[in-house]
Amino acid sequence: MLELEEVSKRFGDQVAVGPLSLKIAQAETTVLIGPSGCGKSTLIRLMIGLLAPDTGSVIFDGESLAVADLPTVRRRMGYVIQEGGLFPHLTARRNVTLMARHLGWDPGRIESRVAELATLTHFPLDALERYPVQLSGGQRQRVSLMRALMLDPEILLLDEPLGALDPMIRAELQGELREIFRALNKTVILVTHDMGEAGYIGDTIVLMREGRIVQQGGLRDLVETPAEDFVHRFVHAQRGAREILGGGG
Amino acid sequence: MRRALQCPARGALVGLLAVAACSTPIDGRPVVVVGSKAFTEAVVLGEVIAQLAEHAGADADHRRQLGGTRILWEALLAGEIDVYAEYTGTIVEEILAATDVAGDDQVGRELERHGVRMSGHLGFNNTYVIGMLEDVAEELEIRTVSDLAAHPALRFGFSNEFMDRGDGWPSLRTRYALPQENVRGLDHDLAYRSIESRSIDVIDLYSTDAEIEFYGLRPLEDNLGHFPAYQAVLLFRDDLVERAPAVVEAILGLEGAIDEGEMVAMNARAKLELVPESVVAAEFVEARFGLQTEVVLEGLLDRFARNLRGHLWLVSVSLLAAIIIAVPLGVVAARLPRLGLGILGVVGIVQTIPSLALFVFMIPLLGIGAPPAIAALFFYSLLPIVRNTHAGLMSIPAAYLDSAAALGLTPAARLRLVELPMASVSILAGIKTSAVINVGTATLAALIGAEGFGQPILTGIRLADESLIMEGAVPAALLALAAQGCFELAERWLVPRGLRIESGA
Ligand SMILES: Nc1ncnc2c1ncn2[C@@H]1O[C@H](COP(=O)(O)OP(=O)(O)O)[C@@H](O)[C@H]1O
Ligand SMILES: [Mg+2]
């Protein structure tokens, strides 16, 4: 479905990503993790074509993004960023339905899809008429997720979707996200810098350092057979991973 | 519109804007357009010419109180006007300053090369004189211009035109070796008021000015014979002779017909007694030629309505055109940063062109009246809108731009659905700024003959009539406030509600 081949991206003199290759597993949740500035956002932006790679290619459904019609391809992907990126001039509902309306969906279809998504994301229907400034941080992220899912995309890309939330809400939403991803059975790529979150939500974890992939595998692989010392240090720098592993298996 | 359609040479833009007359016969009556400069004597003479032309069977249109020699001359060459009264000194020193002509014969030949003819002298010499208050002159014992040299502390206030002219202040100072340092340029009519209030001591006058007696001024003798003759003459287009021979014959009847005393009397009637120029002219035409003219005077309300219509027309057409052009320019500037620098630079430079200069540049292209004024106002309105559109778009946080692109919106849809709405506050603020500047600048359009609230201001300054100045200045100020208010209301409709909400619910 989504594959990166020898992709690299630099900003000025500085290499932000790669060269690296990565195959995203279908219908699974892949988590990109690594220290701040290691290139996670750059990588995810390459995947949705917001950035063009300097070398290599990003292949979606057998076609390189370099030659694809980006607007069309992006409608088959959903994208959520840290602050939600909700348009302040539109209500929650308008944010969610913007693209569907632009594509000329009929109102009944839009209405039922919104209701479906509100149920899925536990978003109160009456809050749909509010503007983003009138919503809490957690609500904004739910709306963001609804917007990303509106066209029923094949892939969902989330760049630190919970990064701006306080710990209580964050923990609550982590649980919900996991449920949602399981229910949807979609290909999901999620960026986080939190090892606990990665282990809790991800099927596969891709650990990055300075633009490169250091190790890729399940949480257990990273903990038990670290590819290098950095992996060991990264995993153990964050409390909780052991506990999750212990509690889960 | 019928008149405009008869001028096929005009481009589409002009056709759209044109209300200007073309000198083409309608129903067999030739159309004759008379011009006049923005001082009372010129306006009176313009009325006299227009009335004589009417009596000679023409449809005469008087474009009154245009902003200066350059504007009248350009308008005459462009065929926007057919005839106006000028002075020989001005022709030699200003209009033909680039050539080295002297004497009426040489001047006449030189003018003919421009397709312009000069009549014989009308009979009065309106030359420059230097004047001061009688009592001050008496006390300092000043009778001639030479006497001024002994009093270096005297404050001079000269008309702007006099400051710049070849025969004006620069050469006067040299000829008479005048030592004064305190020399200001100001409007001729304001000069009278300044000397009356004794904030200046010495001014330039015209020898036919009605105010010489009124303010108790002493004209100083030009003892070195510095000032050239300023014999009044008519300048008219060559083609008028063929097009309206009877009119040419009638107006040439003015040769030798007005002496200095008569001109001073007419000026005094108009300027001091505030008799409308058309009435003063009609009295003269009847007394001199035995022709009766029916003068229809416009009431205050009609005049106000006409000025309001004129002003709104100038502002709304120019602002609308500016919005239509400037918003896309701002978008292009935001999209293509290099080109954007160029665009912002150019519209910024346009803004620095003095308005009168811009108006004058427009005359050869668009004539006089509303079209060139609208074009100039249009150019002035561009900068705030382009800049604010550009700034509004550039200030949208990248997260929104990324989100819009990631949704799969095409660039055009992104612009329409996300970027322009988010920049709407800034764009509207730019339009509001333009509107307010535009309403103010439109008063200057009177200098090139456009209708609007600048007309009563110009007339008021010319006649030293403050109530007339107010008749233009107050509505113009109120209109600017109204424009501001309208756009603040418009914000409620045009700026999305989500951008106006301050805090959370
Ligand atoms: N638009 C950009 N211009 C210049 N440098 C950038 C840009 N975006 C990211 N970078 C740099 O690339 C590197 C990777 O950034 P990023 O992908 O945002 O890291 P992460 O998301 O892992 O924190 C960082 O050093 C960052 O400063
Ligand atoms: Mg990041």
Coordinates of N, CA and C and ligand atoms in Angstrom, one line a residue, chain A residues 40-42 82 159-160 191, ligand 2:
Chain A
K40 N 10.7 12.6 12.2 CA 9.4 11.9 12.1 C 8.4 12.7 11.3
S41 N 8.3 14.0 11.6 CA 7.3 14.8 10.9 C 7.7 14.9 9.4
T42 N 8.9 15.0 9.2 CA 9.4 15.1 7.8 C 9.0 13.9 7.1
Q82 N -0.6 17.7 15.3 CA -0.6 17.9 16.7 C -1.7 18.8 17.2
D159 N 0.3 12.8 13.2 CA 1.6 13.3 13.7 C 1.4 13.9 15.1
E160 N 1.8 13.1 16.0 CA 1.7 13.5 17.5 C 0.3 14.0 17.8
V191 N 2.8 9.1 14.7 CA 4.1 9.6 15.2 C 3.9 9.9 16.7
Ligands
MG2 MG 7.4 16.5 14.7

